């Protein structure tokens, strides 16, 4: 489910960025191309970020123990 949600949000964000960028550069906006790029980045990020992220385990140490 996280793949689908992240991909949908990535497509939405890339569509907005592509629209604004096309107006600033006075080029034609292609929504189909933007959707493909957004879907590719969304799937890429959902596959890569969990593998490289540092996952913290529940740590029972206090902050004072870490400072020592």
PDB file of N, CA and C in Angstrom:
ATOM      1  N   UNK A   1       0.823  -1.197   0.000  1.00  0.00           N
ATOM      2  CA  UNK A   1       0.000   0.000   0.000  1.00  0.00           C
ATOM      3  C   UNK A   1       0.869   1.264   0.000  1.00  0.00           C
ATOM      4  N   UNK A   2       2.029   1.211   0.695  1.00  0.00           N
ATOM      5  CA  UNK A   2       2.870   2.411   0.730  1.00  0.00           C
ATOM      6  C   UNK A   2       3.419   2.741  -0.657  1.00  0.00           C
ATOM      7  N   UNK A   3       3.613   1.731  -1.492  1.00  0.00           N
ATOM      8  CA  UNK A   3       4.096   1.988  -2.850  1.00  0.00           C
ATOM      9  C   UNK A   3       3.066   2.783  -3.648  1.00  0.00           C
ATOM     10  N   UNK A   4       1.819   2.406  -3.501  1.00  0.00           N
ATOM     11  CA  UNK A   4       0.753   3.077  -4.251  1.00  0.00           C
ATOM     12  C   UNK A   4       0.584   4.513  -3.785  1.00  0.00           C
ATOM     13  N   UNK A   5       0.530   4.715  -2.471  1.00  0.00           N
ATOM     14  CA  UNK A   5       0.321   6.061  -1.937  1.00  0.00           C
ATOM     15  C   UNK A   5       1.493   6.968  -2.283  1.00  0.00           C
ATOM     16  N   UNK A   6       2.709   6.473  -2.127  1.00  0.00           N
ATOM     17  CA  UNK A   6       3.879   7.286  -2.450  1.00  0.00           C
ATOM     18  C   UNK A   6       3.939   7.606  -3.932  1.00  0.00           C
ATOM     19  N   UNK A   7       3.576   6.658  -4.768  1.00  0.00           N
ATOM     20  CA  UNK A   7       3.578   6.888  -6.205  1.00  0.00           C
ATOM     21  C   UNK A   7       2.534   7.927  -6.591  1.00  0.00           C
ATOM     22  N   UNK A   8       1.361   7.847  -5.996  1.00  0.00           N
ATOM     23  CA  UNK A   8       0.307   8.826  -6.301  1.00  0.00           C
ATOM     24  C   UNK A   8       0.741  10.230  -5.890  1.00  0.00           C
ATOM     25  N   UNK A   9       1.311  10.378  -4.690  1.00  0.00           N
ATOM     26  CA  UNK A   9       1.771  11.688  -4.249  1.00  0.00           C
ATOM     27  C   UNK A   9       2.933  12.185  -5.103  1.00  0.00           C
ATOM     28  N   UNK A  10       3.811  11.301  -5.505  1.00  0.00           N
ATOM     29  CA  UNK A  10       4.924  11.708  -6.364  1.00  0.00           C
ATOM     30  C   UNK A  10       4.403  12.214  -7.711  1.00  0.00           C
ATOM     31  N   UNK A  11       3.406  11.536  -8.256  1.00  0.00           N
ATOM     32  CA  UNK A  11       2.819  11.979  -9.523  1.00  0.00           C
ATOM     33  C   UNK A  11       2.177  13.346  -9.353  1.00  0.00           C
ATOM     34  N   UNK A  12       1.464  13.548  -8.254  1.00  0.00           N
ATOM     35  CA  UNK A  12       0.817  14.848  -8.012  1.00  0.00           C
ATOM     36  C   UNK A  12       1.861  15.950  -7.898  1.00  0.00           C
ATOM     37  N   UNK A  13       2.901  15.724  -7.108  1.00  0.00           N
ATOM     38  CA  UNK A  13       3.933  16.743  -6.935  1.00  0.00           C
ATOM     39  C   UNK A  13       4.673  17.038  -8.235  1.00  0.00           C
ATOM     40  N   UNK A  14       4.993  16.015  -9.011  1.00  0.00           N
ATOM     41  CA  UNK A  14       5.709  16.233 -10.266  1.00  0.00           C
ATOM     42  C   UNK A  14       4.812  16.938 -11.285  1.00  0.00           C
ATOM     43  N   UNK A  15       3.522  16.655 -11.267  1.00  0.00           N
ATOM     44  CA  UNK A  15       2.599  17.369 -12.153  1.00  0.00           C
ATOM     45  C   UNK A  15       2.593  18.862 -11.822  1.00  0.00           C
ATOM     46  N   UNK A  16       2.535  19.191 -10.542  1.00  0.00           N
ATOM     47  CA  UNK A  16       2.529  20.600 -10.126  1.00  0.00           C
ATOM     48  C   UNK A  16       3.850  21.262 -10.495  1.00  0.00           C
ATOM     49  N   UNK A  17       4.953  20.604 -10.183  1.00  0.00           N
ATOM     50  CA  UNK A  17       6.274  21.168 -10.492  1.00  0.00           C
ATOM     51  C   UNK A  17       6.459  21.314 -12.001  1.00  0.00           C
ATOM     52  N   UNK A  18       6.010  20.324 -12.755  1.00  0.00           N
ATOM     53  CA  UNK A  18       6.123  20.401 -14.212  1.00  0.00           C
ATOM     54  C   UNK A  18       5.285  21.519 -14.804  1.00  0.00           C
ATOM     55  N   UNK A  19       4.093  21.721 -14.254  1.00  0.00           N
ATOM     56  CA  UNK A  19       3.233  22.792 -14.746  1.00  0.00           C
ATOM     57  C   UNK A  19       3.849  24.156 -14.472  1.00  0.00           C
ATOM     58  N   UNK A  20       4.318  24.350 -13.246  1.00  0.00           N
ATOM     59  CA  UNK A  20       4.935  25.630 -12.897  1.00  0.00           C
ATOM     60  C   UNK A  20       6.219  25.843 -13.699  1.00  0.00           C
ATOM     61  N   UNK A  21       7.017  24.794 -13.829  1.00  0.00           N
ATOM     62  CA  UNK A  21       8.255  24.913 -14.593  1.00  0.00           C
ATOM     63  C   UNK A  21       8.013  25.215 -16.060  1.00  0.00           C
ATOM     64  N   UNK A  22       6.971  24.624 -16.630  1.00  0.00           N
ATOM     65  CA  UNK A  22       6.684  24.886 -18.041  1.00  0.00           C
ATOM     66  C   UNK A  22       6.206  26.313 -18.257  1.00  0.00           C
ATOM     67  N   UNK A  23       5.490  26.850 -17.294  1.00  0.00           N
ATOM     68  CA  UNK A  23       5.046  28.240 -17.429  1.00  0.00           C
ATOM     69  C   UNK A  23       6.215  29.208 -17.250  1.00  0.00           C
ATOM     70  N   UNK A  24       7.153  28.879 -16.354  1.00  0.00           N
ATOM     71  CA  UNK A  24       8.298  29.757 -16.142  1.00  0.00           C
ATOM     72  C   UNK A  24       9.259  29.740 -17.328  1.00  0.00           C
ATOM     73  N   UNK A  25       9.397  28.595 -17.977  1.00  0.00           N
ATOM     74  CA  UNK A  25      10.295  28.490 -19.116  1.00  0.00           C
ATOM     75  C   UNK A  25       9.576  28.694 -20.449  1.00  0.00           C
ATOM     76  N   UNK A  26       8.267  28.894 -20.400  1.00  0.00           N
ATOM     77  CA  UNK A  26       7.418  29.111 -21.572  1.00  0.00           C
ATOM     78  C   UNK A  26       7.522  27.962 -22.572  1.00  0.00           C
ATOM     79  N   UNK A  27       7.534  26.749 -22.031  1.00  0.00           N
ATOM     80  CA  UNK A  27       7.529  25.552 -22.866  1.00  0.00           C
ATOM     81  C   UNK A  27       6.162  24.881 -22.727  1.00  0.00           C
ATOM     82  N   UNK A  28       5.884  23.939 -23.599  1.00  0.00           N
ATOM     83  CA  UNK A  28       4.615  23.222 -23.552  1.00  0.00           C
ATOM     84  C   UNK A  28       4.634  22.221 -22.403  1.00  0.00           C
ATOM     85  N   UNK A  29       3.499  22.130 -21.693  1.00  0.00           N
ATOM     86  CA  UNK A  29       3.374  21.199 -20.573  1.00  0.00           C
ATOM     87  C   UNK A  29       2.807  19.880 -21.090  1.00  0.00           C
ATOM     88  N   UNK A  30       3.501  18.791 -20.802  1.00  0.00           N
ATOM     89  CA  UNK A  30       3.069  17.466 -21.209  1.00  0.00           C
ATOM     90  C   UNK A  30       2.717  16.662 -19.955  1.00  0.00           C
ATOM     91  N   UNK A  31       1.418  16.553 -19.605  1.00  0.00           N
ATOM     92  CA  UNK A  31       1.036  15.886 -18.363  1.00  0.00           C
ATOM     93  C   UNK A  31       1.337  14.390 -18.357  1.00  0.00           C
ATOM     94  N   UNK A  32       1.316  13.762 -19.514  1.00  0.00           N
ATOM     95  CA  UNK A  32       1.590  12.326 -19.587  1.00  0.00           C
ATOM     96  C   UNK A  32       3.056  12.046 -19.241  1.00  0.00           C
ATOM     97  N   UNK A  33       3.938  12.852 -19.767  1.00  0.00           N
ATOM     98  CA  UNK A  33       5.362  12.699 -19.477  1.00  0.00           C
ATOM     99  C   UNK A  33       5.649  12.973 -18.002  1.00  0.00           C
ATOM    100  N   UNK A  34       5.010  13.986 -17.447  1.00  0.00           N
ATOM    101  CA  UNK A  34       5.193  14.302 -16.033  1.00  0.00           C
ATOM    102  C   UNK A  34       4.689  13.172 -15.141  1.00  0.00           C
ATOM    103  N   UNK A  35       3.587  12.557 -15.522  1.00  0.00           N
ATOM    104  CA  UNK A  35       3.044  11.445 -14.730  1.00  0.00           C
ATOM    105  C   UNK A  35       3.985  10.246 -14.746  1.00  0.00           C
ATOM    106  N   UNK A  36       4.588   9.961 -15.885  1.00  0.00           N
ATOM    107  CA  UNK A  36       5.533   8.852 -15.961  1.00  0.00           C
ATOM    108  C   UNK A  36       6.780   9.120 -15.122  1.00  0.00           C
ATOM    109  N   UNK A  37       7.280  10.332 -15.173  1.00  0.00           N
ATOM    110  CA  UNK A  37       8.456  10.690 -14.382  1.00  0.00           C
ATOM    111  C   UNK A  37       8.126  10.621 -12.896  1.00  0.00           C
ATOM    112  N   UNK A  38       6.967  11.122 -12.506  1.00  0.00           N
ATOM    113  CA  UNK A  38       6.556  11.074 -11.107  1.00  0.00           C
ATOM    114  C   UNK A  38       6.384   9.655 -10.604  1.00  0.00           C
ATOM    115  N   UNK A  39       5.796   8.795 -11.427  1.00  0.00           N
ATOM    116  CA  UNK A  39       5.614   7.394 -11.027  1.00  0.00           C
ATOM    117  C   UNK A  39       6.962   6.693 -10.886  1.00  0.00           C
ATOM    118  N   UNK A  40       7.877   6.982 -11.781  1.00  0.00           N
ATOM    119  CA  UNK A  40       9.202   6.358 -11.705  1.00  0.00           C
ATOM    120  C   UNK A  40       9.930   6.794 -10.439  1.00  0.00           C
ATOM    121  N   UNK A  41       9.902   8.087 -10.133  1.00  0.00           N
ATOM    122  CA  UNK A  41      10.563   8.570  -8.928  1.00  0.00           C
ATOM    123  C   UNK A  41       9.874   8.060  -7.665  1.00  0.00           C
ATOM    124  N   UNK A  42       8.548   8.000  -7.664  1.00  0.00           N
ATOM    125  CA  UNK A  42       7.829   7.496  -6.503  1.00  0.00           C
ATOM    126  C   UNK A  42       8.174   6.052  -6.197  1.00  0.00           C
ATOM    127  N   UNK A  43       8.202   5.213  -7.218  1.00  0.00           N
ATOM    128  CA  UNK A  43       8.560   3.811  -7.012  1.00  0.00           C
ATOM    129  C   UNK A  43      10.024   3.659  -6.632  1.00  0.00           C
ATOM    130  N   UNK A  44      10.870   4.474  -7.222  1.00  0.00           N
ATOM    131  CA  UNK A  44      12.290   4.425  -6.903  1.00  0.00           C
ATOM    132  C   UNK A  44      12.540   4.798  -5.442  1.00  0.00           C
ATOM    133  N   UNK A  45      11.902   5.858  -4.989  1.00  0.00           N
ATOM    134  CA  UNK A  45      12.100   6.286  -3.603  1.00  0.00           C
ATOM    135  C   UNK A  45      11.526   5.297  -2.603  1.00  0.00           C
ATOM    136  N   UNK A  46      10.383   4.685  -2.907  1.00  0.00           N
ATOM    137  CA  UNK A  46       9.828   3.719  -1.955  1.00  0.00           C
ATOM    138  C   UNK A  46      10.654   2.442  -1.919  1.00  0.00           C
ATOM    139  N   UNK A  47      11.410   2.163  -2.949  1.00  0.00           N
ATOM    140  CA  UNK A  47      12.244   0.966  -2.953  1.00  0.00           C
ATOM    141  C   UNK A  47      13.607   1.226  -2.324  1.00  0.00           C
ATOM    142  N   UNK A  48      14.155   2.436  -2.494  1.00  0.00           N
ATOM    143  CA  UNK A  48      15.513   2.716  -2.045  1.00  0.00           C
ATOM    144  C   UNK A  48      15.572   3.225  -0.611  1.00  0.00           C
ATOM    145  N   UNK A  49      14.712   4.148  -0.240  1.00  0.00           N
ATOM    146  CA  UNK A  49      14.817   4.785   1.067  1.00  0.00           C
ATOM    147  C   UNK A  49      14.719   3.795   2.229  1.00  0.00           C
ATOM    148  N   UNK A  50      13.796   2.838   2.234  1.00  0.00           N
ATOM    149  CA  UNK A  50      13.778   1.901   3.368  1.00  0.00           C
ATOM    150  C   UNK A  50      15.036   1.034   3.466  1.00  0.00           C
ATOM    151  N   UNK A  51      15.705   0.791   2.373  1.00  0.00           N
ATOM    152  CA  UNK A  51      16.900  -0.053   2.428  1.00  0.00           C
ATOM    153  C   UNK A  51      18.121   0.693   2.945  1.00  0.00           C
ATOM    154  N   UNK A  52      18.172   2.016   2.756  1.00  0.00           N
ATOM    155  CA  UNK A  52      19.322   2.779   3.207  1.00  0.00           C
ATOM    156  C   UNK A  52      19.064   3.535   4.507  1.00  0.00           C
ATOM    157  N   UNK A  53      17.839   3.540   4.976  1.00  0.00           N
ATOM    158  CA  UNK A  53      17.496   4.265   6.196  1.00  0.00           C
ATOM    159  C   UNK A  53      18.011   3.530   7.423  1.00  0.00           C
ATOM    160  N   UNK A  54      18.386   4.300   8.420  1.00  0.00           N
ATOM    161  CA  UNK A  54      18.817   3.721   9.687  1.00  0.00           C
ATOM    162  C   UNK A  54      17.573   3.517  10.544  1.00  0.00           C
ATOM    163  N   UNK A  55      17.339   2.287  10.920  1.00  0.00           N
ATOM    164  CA  UNK A  55      16.174   1.976  11.729  1.00  0.00           C
ATOM    165  C   UNK A  55      16.620   1.846  13.177  1.00  0.00           C
ATOM    166  N   UNK A  56      16.020   2.665  14.014  1.00  0.00           N
ATOM    167  CA  UNK A  56      16.377   2.641  15.427  1.00  0.00           C
ATOM    168  C   UNK A  56      15.517   1.599  16.141  1.00  0.00           C
ATOM    169  N   UNK A  57      16.154   0.823  16.951  1.00  0.00           N
ATOM    170  CA  UNK A  57      15.425  -0.124  17.778  1.00  0.00           C
ATOM    171  C   UNK A  57      15.026   0.578  19.066  1.00  0.00           C
ATOM    172  N   UNK A  58      14.043   0.036  19.755  1.00  0.00           N
ATOM    173  CA  UNK A  58      13.632   0.617  21.023  1.00  0.00           C
ATOM    174  C   UNK A  58      14.794   0.549  21.988  1.00  0.00           C
ATOM    175  N   UNK A  59      15.207   1.698  22.422  1.00  0.00           N
ATOM    176  CA  UNK A  59      16.378   1.790  23.276  1.00  0.00           C
ATOM    177  C   UNK A  59      15.928   2.219  24.665  1.00  0.00           C
ATOM    178  N   UNK A  60      16.321   1.471  25.666  1.00  0.00           N
ATOM    179  CA  UNK A  60      15.904   1.772  27.030  1.00  0.00           C
ATOM    180  C   UNK A  60      16.884   2.707  27.735  1.00  0.00           C
ATOM    181  N   UNK A  61      17.904   3.174  27.035  1.00  0.00           N
ATOM    182  CA  UNK A  61      18.881   4.082  27.640  1.00  0.00           C
ATOM    183  C   UNK A  61      18.290   5.470  27.800  1.00  0.00           C
ATOM    184  N   UNK A  62      18.700   6.113  28.851  1.00  0.00           N
ATOM    185  CA  UNK A  62      18.312   7.501  29.073  1.00  0.00           C
ATOM    186  C   UNK A  62      19.291   8.401  28.339  1.00  0.00           C
ATOM    187  N   UNK A  63      18.937   9.657  28.217  1.00  0.00           N
ATOM    188  CA  UNK A  63      19.835  10.606  27.572  1.00  0.00           C
ATOM    189  C   UNK A  63      21.098  10.794  28.387  1.00  0.00           C
ATOM    190  N   UNK A  64      20.996  10.676  29.699  1.00  0.00           N
ATOM    191  CA  UNK A  64      22.176  10.842  30.545  1.00  0.00           C
ATOM    192  C   UNK A  64      23.162   9.688  30.355  1.00  0.00           C
ATOM    193  N   UNK A  65      22.674   8.499  30.009  1.00  0.00           N
ATOM    194  CA  UNK A  65      23.561   7.362  29.767  1.00  0.00           C
ATOM    195  C   UNK A  65      24.341   7.536  28.460  1.00  0.00           C
ATOM    196  N   UNK A  66      23.743   8.188  27.503  1.00  0.00           N
ATOM    197  CA  UNK A  66      24.383   8.376  26.214  1.00  0.00           C
ATOM    198  C   UNK A  66      25.501   9.409  26.316  1.00  0.00           C
ATOM    199  N   UNK A  67      25.305  10.406  27.155  1.00  0.00           N
ATOM    200  CA  UNK A  67      26.277  11.488  27.288  1.00  0.00           C
ATOM    201  C   UNK A  67      27.556  10.997  27.956  1.00  0.00           C
ATOM    202  N   UNK A  68      27.478  10.031  28.833  1.00  0.00           N
ATOM    203  CA  UNK A  68      28.642   9.544  29.586  1.00  0.00           C
ATOM    204  C   UNK A  68      29.737   9.025  28.733  1.00  0.00           C
TER     205      UNK A  68
END
